[in-house]
Amino acid sequence: MENGAEGVQPTANTYAIVLKTWLRYHADPAAAPPVTAAEVHDPMALLRNIISRQIAPALVVADRAFTTNEEATEAIKALSRAAVQMGLISVVNELGLAESLGRTVDDPLKDVPEATPVTKPKYGEDGSVTEIATDEPSPTPAGDIPFNLETLRRHLGQVILARRVLSEDLVLRQRMLEQSVYNVAVERMKRQAELFDQLGLPNKSLHSADLRAWMWHWHTKLQARIEAEIKELEVEERVIARLKRRSKDETQLSPFLRLLNPEKLSLITILELMHLHGSGGVQDGMKTARALLAVGRAVESEYKAEMCKKNNISVPNSNPSRPGDQNVFTNLGYRDLYARRVAARKYMEDSEEWTSEWSQLVRVKIGSFLVDCLMDVATVQRSVKDPRTGEIITEEQPAFFHSYEYLRGHKLGVIKFNPAVAERMSKDPIGDTLHPRHLPMLVKPKPWLSYNNGGYLYNRTWAMRFKESREQELYLRHASDAGRLELVFAGLDVLGSTPWKINRRVFDVVLQVWNSGERFCKIPPAVPDEPEPERPPNMEFDNKAKTIYLERQKAWMQARAANHSDRCSINYKVEIARAFLGDTIYLPHNVDFRGRAYPIPPHLSHIGDDLSRGLLLFGEAKPLGERGLRWLKIHLANLAGYDKASFDERVEFVHEHLEDIFDSAERPLEGRRWWTKADDPWQCLATCIELKNALDSPVPEQYECALPVHQDGTCNGLQHYAALGGDAVGAAQVNLAAADRPSDVYTYVAKMVEESIQRDLEQGNEYAKLLAGKISRKVVKQTVMTTVYGVTFIGARDQIERQLKDRGDISPELCWLGASYVAKKVLASIANLFTGAKEIQNWLNASARLIAKSIPQDRLVQSFQEPLPKSGTAKKQPRWKKEQMTSVVWTTPLGLPIVQPYRAIKRKQVMTALQTVFISDPNVPSTVNSQKQASAFPPNFIHSLDATHMMLTALECRAQGLTFASVHDSYWTHAGSIDQMNAIIRDTFIALHSSDVLGALAQEFRERYADYKVPLAALGGQYFKQLKLNPDSLNLSPEDVKTLTEAVVEEPEAEKPSEAALAEDEEEPEDEDVDEETGKTKKRRAKKGMRSVAEIEQRLAGKFVNLVDILPPLPEKGKFDVKTIKDSQYFFS
């Protein structure tokens, strides 16, 4: 019948009979009767024929050939699996709707109302804003749903349909979830445009048409334009190749453009430009260089994602084949991990030659080609009313145009949106596209098999997040290939395989609050409720009053914008939580360049805010036990803010508030709302519910609880410093030493600051009068916590300013000056309290500064053998300066190489059709930023230590059968497992710090940089004295010593940001030498008789010393014994 030999066309009934036959005899290959291959029509072949004959799949599954509901359900599932394999999302949706009409299984979303989406003002045809009544709730939101939220809602709708039709096949559901965002977008835009076409809108009043309709019309024109341009390009490249006029650096573009079809290229270009709207500080547009690179990267990523699906890359089975098996390795231990991963990797290596990275030049050329095509064809119609005649004048204008702007005094090429397009997006900068990487997984993540192979099943993910640091990638790849990252990969597998589920009780409360639109427990209101500042009557005559009013008006506008942004962020969380109700979900992890682990999905995970954490439970529940019940009560006291008392006092606190706890659990919104007063209200509500359920059960100790219970370190960075230096005084302040009550370093520092302020008050200091009695623990907490991570005076001042403003009893205009005063005292108090930490910090800083100034001996010799540059062509400087490319590199105890990425970025000029753009090429060698290398090393090193401690704890918890999750220095498990996890935390911390971490680091430096030389001129001024160098051991003459001690220490002036720098993403601000009173940059001035750096370099030209000879000695270690941590019950609590 299919080939026309029978003279009869197959119908829906024909396909239903064939499908029923296949289900009965061939669904189970072991039981299939012996028939020839030609007679077998599997569901994929049937579906292909059904679609080619334009027969609705829903008619096939509804045919009378299926006599029972069970047969029809099996038919729907078989065709749905085939549709997922073929990438036919619309067919899955159609079958999902058909199946939902006749299903009898309970739907988790049956009684769950939809979340009211965030809206932005709705504009009338004359440009006026439609009034939105807020007196009573509206069943449908008035206004427009932002584009990115609408994208999320539509995609999650497909996730929900997939659950209905593929409820038992999680791997297929995950595959559907990871379908490319561009495949989803094309159907959405096409459907919306068809609706407007049917209504006859494209030819009139298009200025108020839907944004997606415009995008669809651009797509239809751009698709044809790309196809024609590629053909012309291929002809041109053939002619050039025949004439042999191609330069060495020139790359043929047509092979790259042919990797994807024109439809996909068109969609990528449109969506990427829309998502960059308002980025990089450009109003209603984007930086040209950033746009071209983004489009090029998106084309590369989409091609690789398609190759993953086309090659059907095998994934290790997520279901254990034998009891005890977990993915690639077992619970018996972590022996032979490398051999097991190599075996698993063989499944994937055959078809992955295409995975090599594209160069920045190729990316920007591809982006330029596609963006240029889009700007030629994308247009919008704008209509205005002539104020004199009343006539409507319509004009077709480009949707995008190229221009130049001045940003911070530098000329910058930008791509701008037509005002009509910009208006539609003005309240909704589309910064996030809904990629599958933004959602949790439905199956356990793929085990990490190498540095770029793990996590999501069909989308490539890297084990480390590094921003175009080619050096870090090379170190990571080498360590991975050598098998030295097995414990890191195993730790990521442990974190990713922790099952989660949505807390339905908390979600119901969140949804009710959200749909009410009121401000409640960190959820901002739907309509901003802060009153606008009143305009002072004397504003025109009083400059001070005018300044204050303008500052308050600016703050009010920023608060309104932040309110909308926060609503959108929470809307993401609510929508994702609703879509995954009833599912077990998983969060794949990777690490940053310091080794700290993060969940890859950013919107809803346990590393998020209080709301995110309150919405999550472990996927499996475990009995509390007697100790677990006690820890559940302690956890509730901690969340309520009563976390500085002893454990017994915290339990007693809960007993005293049992009535409030029960009221919170039973009537969270209608009752007394005790839970809303907690520091972490949503987590507090979740714990109230669990504790009530446990106490209401016949045997509370046997209640099975899925709530994660936390154990947090006390200022964990200072804990590591105290252990490294054996600092007994510092150890006591951060609970390393045993004590009856927990020490609170934040309160201690706050008291020290308050005492200092009281002394200033006696002397009449005006800031002391303003701030006396107002320095609470909360004001200084963040600064104390981040001091150990290298916070500068400016950073500390900004942190304290925010806390002073939040108090509400200090005028906002005085907070900045008051914060400067307090920050100085906080930093001084910490330095006096943690002298051991300061000594180690200074040693790390000095070592990093010397390493960044050093040069490998072979490069030094080669640089002096190179011919001199022509005189007058460039500013004369010593040859060795361009060879200072040494980054600080070290290896964590788990074998992870850490490379600090701070370099003076070199940029390359590329001519494109739009403009000349500058791109940074990570493959081009460039000198290091020695100041940033030195200042960032102490915090980065401590971060790598706390990441190592967390990974060791995760591995040991898995080995002992505990469920484990972490947020850096906050470790989570079931309440009944807390005692066991506490013992593991202490054992792993002791094991880590019993291994002479600093001694191993110093030895690694001496081995890694054994043949590196430091220019003598780089050691001048105070730096020579600080290092306490011995001139005799370095063979320095008295004249050299005199020259060095008379030198002016000058850091090279920071380069003014060029157009190239402005075109890239914002870099971290560099540390500056600042005046602590004013916060202004201090300029170093040479004293009389002191020599300039240029003079010193000329005097000491060609003189070098061995780096290992001048590395400072390790600070002397104190007497604190790290093994005593075993007796400290408040070390993590």
Short mmCIF file of N, CA and C in Angstrom, two decimals, residues 236-246:
data_model
loop_
_atom_site.label_atom_id
_atom_site.label_comp_id
_atom_site.label_asym_id
_atom_site.label_seq_id
_atom_site.Cartn_x
_atom_site.Cartn_y
_atom_site.Cartn_z
N GLU A 236 32.60 32.60 -4.87
CA GLU A 236 33.71 33.54 -4.65
C GLU A 236 34.93 32.81 -4.10
N GLU A 237 34.72 31.90 -3.15
CA GLU A 237 35.84 31.17 -2.55
C GLU A 237 36.50 30.23 -3.56
N ARG A 238 35.71 29.66 -4.44
CA ARG A 238 36.29 28.79 -5.48
C ARG A 238 37.17 29.60 -6.44
N VAL A 239 36.71 30.80 -6.80
CA VAL A 239 37.50 31.67 -7.69
C VAL A 239 38.81 32.06 -7.02
N ILE A 240 38.74 32.45 -5.74
CA ILE A 240 39.96 32.85 -5.02
C ILE A 240 40.93 31.69 -4.91
N ALA A 241 40.37 30.49 -4.62
CA ALA A 241 41.23 29.31 -4.50
C ALA A 241 41.90 29.00 -5.84
N ARG A 242 41.15 29.18 -6.94
CA ARG A 242 41.71 28.89 -8.26
C ARG A 242 42.84 29.88 -8.60
N LEU A 243 42.66 31.13 -8.18
CA LEU A 243 43.67 32.15 -8.46
C LEU A 243 44.78 32.17 -7.41
N LYS A 244 44.62 31.36 -6.35
CA LYS A 244 45.62 31.24 -5.28
C LYS A 244 45.95 32.59 -4.66
N ARG A 245 44.88 33.36 -4.38
CA ARG A 245 45.09 34.67 -3.77
C ARG A 245 44.75 34.70 -2.28
N ARG A 246 44.48 33.56 -1.72
CA ARG A 246 44.08 33.52 -0.31
C ARG A 246 45.32 33.65 0.58
#
